[in-house]
Amino acid sequence: MTGRTTLVGIMGYPIRHSLSPLMHNAAFEALGLDCRYIPLEVKPRQVRSALNALRRLGFRGFNVTIPHKRRILSFLDRLTPEARFIGAVNTVEIRNGRLIGHNTDGRGFYRAFAEATGRSLRGKRTLILGAGGAARAVAFQSTLEGAASVAVANRSLARAAGLIRDLRRRTRRCAVSVLPWTDAALTWGVGQADVVINATSVGMSPTDPPLLLSRVLRPDQIVCDLVYQPPITPLLREARRAGATAVGGLGMLVHQGALAFEIWTGRRPPIEIMQEALFLSRAD
Ligand SMILES: NC(=O)c1ccc[n+]([C@@H]2O[C@H](COP(=O)([O-])OP(=O)(O)OC[C@H]3O[C@@H](n4cnc5c(N)ncnc54)[C@H](OP(=O)(O)O)[C@@H]3O)[C@@H](O)[C@H]2O)c1
């Protein structure tokens, strides 16, 4: 590093577990860019002062993770339409001292989906499990990509209904609906879907049960899990058992990061290098 090195990073609390520094620094090195990506451990009550510091220190931008993705909104100068709809920011760009909030999760999901399946979402009937930040990003992107329908099921029905209300304001062509979080409704919803997407955090803990069993899934379906740790979740195991196409969350992790890389550097990210950095770290 020199006085001229461009700095970016990731703000969260805790942050030591994050794989993003590895992925981004490998990409900078591969392209010969004089940039460094730094983990920034910031407690919730320190967000405002941390933002002032990053701005003054000349950071080009940073990623935002738990627990700041929503809290940070009120400190930013501008939001992209995606970030405004989703109501959360995962990437900040600092341009002329102004803080611009982006959310790359939806596009990251879609790029990973297309890469893994060779398919698009155009005309597809999608069922999204969950209604938090990640679900909002995926729902928003699905309508942009021309999905025929988006159904949302969430443990808290009110949250799913809120997402559906917001989607209806944005789209006329895509049929949107809400489902209650019951076995019967989920089984019915899965029966109607071409693509099933888990955007809840269920699957992260080793004791989590599968959200759906293989007997309700079909071989012609695509089942995506946004959870990336473990890479093969109980839901994906059930999807494979049913003969469905199973897509894990690691691809989305790479692509949402690659989009942030593009925002900060204006360069095409070396996706394979980023993927390799993640896979190698997981082999440790
Ligand atoms: N692969 C990637 O790059 C990527 C990117 C972003 C997020 N993610 C993953 O996506 C998941 C969701 O993230 P988020 O940011 O959307 O979190 P969030 O805003 O906190 O939302 C969590 C969601 O999970 C649901 N949920 C939690 N525990 C549940 C349970 N026991 N049973 C049923 N539903 C439950 C919540 O339902 P309620 O509303 O009822 O509480 C809510 O819909 C996480 O696992 C995260 O790691 C992955």
Short mmCIF file of C-alpha atoms and ligand atoms in Angstrom, two decimals:
data_model
loop_
_atom_site.label_atom_id
_atom_site.label_comp_id
_atom_site.label_asym_id
_atom_site.label_seq_id
_atom_site.Cartn_x
_atom_site.Cartn_y
_atom_site.Cartn_z
CA MET A 1 0.00 0.00 0.00
CA THR A 2 1.15 3.53 -0.71
CA GLY A 3 -0.32 6.99 -0.12
CA ARG A 4 -1.99 6.63 -3.51
CA THR A 5 -3.70 3.29 -2.82
CA THR A 6 -7.48 3.45 -3.30
CA LEU A 7 -9.37 2.15 -0.29
CA VAL A 8 -12.70 0.33 -0.08
CA GLY A 9 -14.00 -2.02 2.60
CA ILE A 10 -16.90 -3.64 4.37
CA MET A 11 -18.69 -2.15 7.36
CA GLY A 12 -20.41 -4.50 9.79
CA TYR A 13 -20.50 -5.78 13.34
CA PRO A 14 -19.10 -8.35 13.82
CA ILE A 15 -17.03 -8.48 10.65
CA ARG A 16 -14.17 -10.92 11.26
CA HIS A 17 -16.03 -13.80 9.56
CA SER A 18 -16.48 -11.92 6.26
CA LEU A 19 -15.07 -13.54 3.12
CA SER A 20 -15.46 -10.34 1.07
CA PRO A 21 -11.92 -8.96 1.73
CA LEU A 22 -10.43 -12.14 0.32
CA MET A 23 -12.60 -12.05 -2.77
CA HIS A 24 -12.06 -8.35 -3.57
CA ASN A 25 -8.34 -8.22 -2.80
CA ALA A 26 -7.78 -11.24 -5.08
CA ALA A 27 -9.66 -9.37 -7.83
CA PHE A 28 -7.61 -6.15 -7.34
CA GLU A 29 -4.40 -8.14 -7.48
CA ALA A 30 -5.45 -10.03 -10.61
CA LEU A 31 -6.17 -6.77 -12.45
CA GLY A 32 -3.04 -5.04 -11.07
CA LEU A 33 -5.15 -2.30 -9.43
CA ASP A 34 -3.63 -0.28 -6.58
CA CYS A 35 -6.69 -0.82 -4.37
CA ARG A 36 -7.25 -2.53 -1.00
CA TYR A 37 -10.44 -3.86 0.60
CA ILE A 38 -10.47 -3.57 4.39
CA PRO A 39 -12.81 -5.05 7.04
CA LEU A 40 -14.28 -2.19 9.10
CA GLU A 41 -15.74 -3.25 12.44
CA VAL A 42 -18.28 -0.55 13.31
CA LYS A 43 -20.73 -0.78 16.22
CA PRO A 44 -24.29 0.44 15.56
CA ARG A 45 -23.86 3.68 17.52
CA GLN A 46 -20.65 4.49 15.61
CA VAL A 47 -22.14 4.48 12.09
CA ARG A 48 -22.41 8.26 11.67
CA SER A 49 -18.85 8.97 12.85
CA ALA A 50 -17.49 6.06 10.78
CA LEU A 51 -19.15 7.48 7.66
CA ASN A 52 -17.60 10.90 8.27
CA ALA A 53 -14.21 9.27 8.74
CA LEU A 54 -14.43 7.19 5.55
CA ARG A 55 -15.49 10.24 3.57
CA ARG A 56 -12.57 12.31 4.94
CA LEU A 57 -10.06 9.52 4.48
CA GLY A 58 -10.88 9.39 0.79
CA PHE A 59 -12.45 5.90 0.63
CA ARG A 60 -13.95 5.14 -2.81
CA GLY A 61 -16.80 3.18 -1.21
CA PHE A 62 -17.64 0.20 0.96
CA ASN A 63 -19.98 -2.73 1.40
CA VAL A 64 -22.49 -2.76 4.23
CA THR A 65 -23.55 -5.85 6.12
CA ILE A 66 -25.39 -6.92 9.27
CA PRO A 67 -26.55 -4.98 11.29
CA HIS A 68 -26.23 -1.72 9.30
CA LYS A 69 -28.00 -2.45 5.99
CA ARG A 70 -31.14 -0.53 6.95
CA ARG A 71 -29.82 1.82 9.61
CA ILE A 72 -27.40 3.40 7.15
CA LEU A 73 -30.19 4.66 4.84
CA SER A 74 -30.79 7.81 6.87
CA PHE A 75 -27.12 8.88 6.62
CA LEU A 76 -26.80 8.65 2.82
CA ASP A 77 -27.11 11.50 0.29
CA ARG A 78 -28.80 9.50 -2.45
CA LEU A 79 -30.30 6.04 -3.06
CA THR A 80 -30.64 4.13 -6.33
CA PRO A 81 -34.23 3.05 -7.17
CA GLU A 82 -33.29 -0.56 -6.30
CA ALA A 83 -31.99 0.41 -2.87
CA ARG A 84 -35.03 2.60 -2.22
CA PHE A 85 -37.43 -0.22 -3.10
CA ILE A 86 -35.53 -2.83 -1.12
CA GLY A 87 -35.18 -0.47 1.83
CA ALA A 88 -31.61 -1.62 2.45
CA VAL A 89 -28.14 -0.84 1.13
CA ASN A 90 -25.28 -3.31 0.65
CA THR A 91 -22.91 -1.07 -1.31
CA VAL A 92 -22.00 2.60 -0.86
CA GLU A 93 -20.20 4.62 -3.49
CA ILE A 94 -18.46 7.81 -2.38
CA ARG A 95 -18.46 10.32 -5.22
CA ASN A 96 -17.25 13.90 -4.67
CA GLY A 97 -17.78 13.44 -0.96
CA ARG A 98 -21.39 12.34 -1.44
CA LEU A 99 -22.60 8.93 -0.25
CA ILE A 100 -24.69 6.99 -2.81
CA GLY A 101 -26.47 3.86 -1.59
CA HIS A 102 -26.83 0.88 -3.92
CA ASN A 103 -28.22 -2.60 -3.47
CA THR A 104 -26.61 -5.23 -5.71
CA ASP A 105 -28.34 -8.30 -4.18
CA GLY A 106 -31.16 -8.56 -6.75
CA ARG A 107 -28.91 -8.29 -9.80
CA GLY A 108 -26.34 -10.51 -8.08
CA PHE A 109 -28.98 -13.15 -7.55
CA TYR A 110 -30.14 -12.96 -11.14
CA ARG A 111 -26.65 -13.17 -12.65
CA ALA A 112 -25.89 -16.21 -10.48
CA PHE A 113 -29.22 -17.80 -11.43
CA ALA A 114 -28.58 -17.31 -15.15
CA GLU A 115 -24.99 -18.55 -14.83
CA ALA A 116 -25.97 -21.70 -12.91
CA THR A 117 -29.05 -22.66 -14.93
CA GLY A 118 -28.49 -21.13 -18.38
CA ARG A 119 -32.10 -19.91 -18.08
CA SER A 120 -33.81 -16.57 -17.60
CA LEU A 121 -36.73 -15.65 -15.33
CA ARG A 122 -38.84 -14.39 -18.25
CA GLY A 123 -42.30 -15.96 -18.10
CA LYS A 124 -41.43 -17.99 -14.98
CA ARG A 125 -43.74 -18.42 -12.00
CA THR A 126 -41.62 -17.73 -8.93
CA LEU A 127 -42.27 -18.53 -5.30
CA ILE A 128 -40.15 -16.57 -2.83
CA LEU A 129 -39.88 -17.81 0.75
CA GLY A 130 -39.14 -14.85 3.05
CA ALA A 131 -39.88 -11.15 3.00
CA GLY A 132 -36.72 -9.58 4.49
CA GLY A 133 -34.11 -7.53 2.63
CA ALA A 134 -32.85 -10.37 0.43
CA ALA A 135 -36.40 -11.44 -0.49
CA ARG A 136 -37.29 -7.85 -1.43
CA ALA A 137 -34.21 -7.68 -3.67
CA VAL A 138 -35.05 -10.96 -5.42
CA ALA A 139 -38.74 -10.05 -5.80
CA PHE A 140 -37.90 -6.66 -7.29
CA GLN A 141 -35.42 -8.22 -9.75
CA SER A 142 -37.86 -10.99 -10.72
CA THR A 143 -40.42 -8.40 -11.83
CA LEU A 144 -37.72 -6.53 -13.80
CA GLU A 145 -36.66 -9.77 -15.51
CA GLY A 146 -40.20 -10.42 -16.73
CA ALA A 147 -41.33 -13.19 -14.35
CA ALA A 148 -44.94 -14.14 -15.07
CA SER A 149 -45.76 -14.18 -11.37
CA VAL A 150 -44.21 -13.65 -7.95
CA ALA A 151 -45.76 -15.28 -4.90
CA VAL A 152 -44.32 -14.48 -1.47
CA ALA A 153 -44.71 -16.66 1.63
CA ASN A 154 -43.31 -15.47 4.93
CA ARG A 155 -43.57 -16.47 8.58
CA SER A 156 -44.81 -12.98 9.37
CA LEU A 157 -47.73 -12.52 7.00
CA ALA A 158 -47.84 -8.74 7.48
CA ARG A 159 -44.28 -8.41 6.20
CA ALA A 160 -45.09 -10.48 3.08
CA ALA A 161 -48.22 -8.40 2.51
CA GLY A 162 -46.12 -5.21 2.74
CA LEU A 163 -43.73 -6.52 0.08
CA ILE A 164 -46.62 -7.50 -2.19
CA ARG A 165 -48.20 -4.05 -1.78
CA ASP A 166 -44.89 -2.40 -2.78
CA LEU A 167 -44.50 -4.74 -5.77
CA ARG A 168 -48.01 -3.96 -7.00
CA ARG A 169 -47.10 -0.28 -7.15
CA ARG A 170 -44.19 -1.09 -9.47
CA THR A 171 -45.57 -3.71 -11.84
CA ARG A 172 -48.74 -4.37 -13.78
CA ARG A 173 -47.53 -7.22 -15.97
CA CYS A 174 -46.35 -9.54 -13.21
CA ALA A 175 -49.06 -11.20 -11.10
CA VAL A 176 -48.11 -10.85 -7.43
CA SER A 177 -49.67 -12.66 -4.48
CA VAL A 178 -49.09 -13.51 -0.85
CA LEU A 179 -49.27 -16.93 0.79
CA PRO A 180 -49.56 -17.78 4.47
CA TRP A 181 -46.71 -19.72 6.10
CA THR A 182 -48.57 -23.03 6.48
CA ASP A 183 -47.71 -26.48 5.14
CA ALA A 184 -50.84 -26.55 3.00
CA ALA A 185 -50.26 -23.11 1.48
CA LEU A 186 -46.57 -23.79 0.84
CA THR A 187 -47.35 -27.13 -0.83
CA TRP A 188 -49.94 -25.44 -3.03
CA GLY A 189 -47.56 -22.56 -3.83
CA VAL A 190 -44.74 -24.93 -4.77
CA GLY A 191 -47.12 -26.81 -7.05
CA GLN A 192 -47.78 -23.57 -8.96
CA ALA A 193 -44.11 -22.54 -9.27
CA ASP A 194 -41.35 -22.99 -11.85
CA VAL A 195 -38.73 -21.46 -9.56
CA VAL A 196 -38.67 -21.69 -5.75
CA ILE A 197 -36.30 -19.34 -3.90
CA ASN A 198 -35.42 -19.54 -0.22
CA ALA A 199 -34.66 -16.01 0.96
CA THR A 200 -35.11 -16.77 4.66
CA SER A 201 -32.18 -17.50 6.95
CA VAL A 202 -33.48 -21.04 7.53
CA GLY A 203 -30.74 -23.49 6.55
CA MET A 204 -27.84 -21.60 8.11
CA SER A 205 -27.88 -23.59 11.33
CA PRO A 206 -26.92 -27.29 11.21
CA THR A 207 -30.09 -28.13 13.14
CA ASP A 208 -32.46 -26.36 10.69
CA PRO A 209 -35.00 -28.69 9.06
CA PRO A 210 -35.52 -28.49 5.26
CA LEU A 211 -38.10 -25.83 4.41
CA LEU A 212 -39.69 -28.17 1.85
CA LEU A 213 -39.57 -31.93 1.38
CA SER A 214 -38.66 -33.67 -1.88
CA ARG A 215 -42.16 -35.08 -2.28
CA VAL A 216 -43.61 -31.60 -2.97
CA LEU A 217 -40.89 -30.70 -5.50
CA ARG A 218 -40.67 -31.72 -9.19
CA PRO A 219 -37.76 -32.49 -11.54
CA ASP A 220 -38.69 -29.60 -13.85
CA GLN A 221 -38.33 -27.03 -11.06
CA ILE A 222 -35.37 -24.81 -10.16
CA VAL A 223 -34.79 -24.47 -6.41
CA CYS A 224 -32.49 -21.66 -5.25
CA ASP A 225 -31.22 -21.12 -1.73
CA LEU A 226 -29.68 -17.74 -0.88
CA VAL A 227 -28.02 -19.29 2.17
CA TYR A 228 -24.37 -19.96 1.24
CA GLN A 229 -23.08 -21.43 4.49
CA PRO A 230 -23.42 -24.41 4.32
CA PRO A 231 -23.17 -24.50 0.50
CA ILE A 232 -25.57 -27.46 0.33
CA THR A 233 -28.51 -26.69 2.62
CA PRO A 234 -31.18 -29.19 3.70
CA LEU A 235 -33.54 -27.58 1.14
CA LEU A 236 -31.05 -28.10 -1.70
CA ARG A 237 -30.59 -31.70 -0.62
CA GLU A 238 -34.36 -32.23 -0.89
CA ALA A 239 -34.37 -30.49 -4.30
CA ARG A 240 -31.67 -32.85 -5.57
CA ARG A 241 -33.57 -35.81 -4.19
CA ALA A 242 -36.60 -34.69 -6.22
CA GLY A 243 -34.45 -34.37 -9.36
CA ALA A 244 -34.90 -30.58 -9.44
CA THR A 245 -32.10 -28.15 -10.38
CA ALA A 246 -30.50 -26.92 -7.13
CA VAL A 247 -28.72 -23.55 -6.98
CA GLY A 248 -26.83 -22.49 -3.82
CA GLY A 249 -26.08 -18.98 -2.52
CA LEU A 250 -22.33 -18.78 -3.23
CA GLY A 251 -22.85 -17.63 -6.82
CA MET A 252 -24.99 -14.74 -5.60
CA LEU A 253 -22.33 -13.82 -3.04
CA VAL A 254 -19.76 -13.57 -5.82
CA HIS A 255 -22.00 -11.63 -8.21
CA GLN A 256 -23.33 -9.10 -5.69
CA GLY A 257 -19.68 -8.43 -4.80
CA ALA A 258 -18.64 -8.25 -8.45
CA LEU A 259 -21.30 -5.60 -9.08
CA ALA A 260 -19.95 -3.52 -6.17
CA PHE A 261 -16.43 -3.92 -7.61
CA GLU A 262 -17.73 -2.55 -10.91
CA ILE A 263 -19.36 0.45 -9.19
CA TRP A 264 -16.13 1.41 -7.39
CA THR A 265 -13.57 0.71 -10.13
CA GLY A 266 -15.50 1.03 -13.41
CA ARG A 267 -13.68 -2.19 -14.39
CA ARG A 268 -15.05 -5.55 -15.41
CA PRO A 269 -14.56 -7.82 -12.38
CA PRO A 270 -12.57 -11.05 -12.80
CA ILE A 271 -15.43 -13.34 -11.74
CA GLU A 272 -13.42 -16.55 -11.90
CA ILE A 273 -10.70 -15.15 -9.64
CA MET A 274 -13.34 -14.03 -7.13
CA GLN A 275 -15.00 -17.45 -7.22
CA GLU A 276 -11.67 -19.19 -6.79
CA ALA A 277 -10.75 -17.00 -3.78
CA LEU A 278 -14.02 -17.97 -2.09
CA PHE A 279 -13.73 -21.65 -2.85
CA LEU A 280 -10.10 -21.80 -1.68
CA SER A 281 -10.99 -20.04 1.59
CA ARG A 282 -13.68 -22.61 2.19
CA ALA A 283 -11.28 -25.46 1.60
CA ASP A 284 -9.12 -24.26 4.57
N1 LIG B 1 -25.99 -15.35 -1.13
C1 LIG B 1 -25.91 -14.06 -0.90
O1 LIG B 1 -25.11 -13.31 -1.47
C2 LIG B 1 -26.87 -13.45 0.09
C3 LIG B 1 -27.15 -12.06 0.06
C4 LIG B 1 -28.06 -11.55 0.99
C5 LIG B 1 -28.66 -12.40 1.91
N2 LIG B 1 -28.35 -13.73 1.90
C6 LIG B 1 -28.97 -14.66 2.86
O2 LIG B 1 -30.37 -14.52 2.79
C7 LIG B 1 -30.94 -14.79 4.08
C8 LIG B 1 -31.89 -13.66 4.46
O3 LIG B 1 -31.16 -12.45 4.59
P1 LIG B 1 -31.91 -11.04 4.82
O4 LIG B 1 -30.86 -10.00 4.72
O5 LIG B 1 -33.13 -10.95 3.99
O6 LIG B 1 -32.35 -11.20 6.36
P2 LIG B 1 -33.61 -10.51 7.08
O7 LIG B 1 -33.95 -9.20 6.44
O8 LIG B 1 -33.28 -10.55 8.53
O9 LIG B 1 -34.84 -11.53 6.79
C9 LIG B 1 -34.85 -12.81 7.34
C10 LIG B 1 -36.00 -13.60 6.73
O10 LIG B 1 -35.92 -14.94 7.24
C11 LIG B 1 -37.19 -15.29 7.85
N3 LIG B 1 -36.95 -16.22 8.95
C12 LIG B 1 -36.00 -16.14 9.91
N4 LIG B 1 -36.06 -17.20 10.73
C13 LIG B 1 -37.12 -17.98 10.28
C14 LIG B 1 -37.69 -19.20 10.70
N5 LIG B 1 -37.21 -19.86 11.76
N6 LIG B 1 -38.73 -19.70 10.00
C15 LIG B 1 -39.21 -19.05 8.91
N7 LIG B 1 -38.70 -17.87 8.47
C16 LIG B 1 -37.67 -17.35 9.14
C17 LIG B 1 -37.75 -13.96 8.32
O11 LIG B 1 -39.15 -14.08 8.53
P3 LIG B 1 -39.94 -13.02 9.46
O12 LIG B 1 -40.16 -11.80 8.62
O13 LIG B 1 -41.21 -13.72 9.81
O14 LIG B 1 -39.05 -12.74 10.65
C18 LIG B 1 -37.39 -13.07 7.12
O15 LIG B 1 -38.27 -13.30 6.04
C19 LIG B 1 -29.75 -14.96 5.03
O16 LIG B 1 -29.50 -16.33 5.21
C20 LIG B 1 -28.59 -14.30 4.29
O17 LIG B 1 -27.33 -14.89 4.63
C21 LIG B 1 -27.48 -14.26 1.01
#
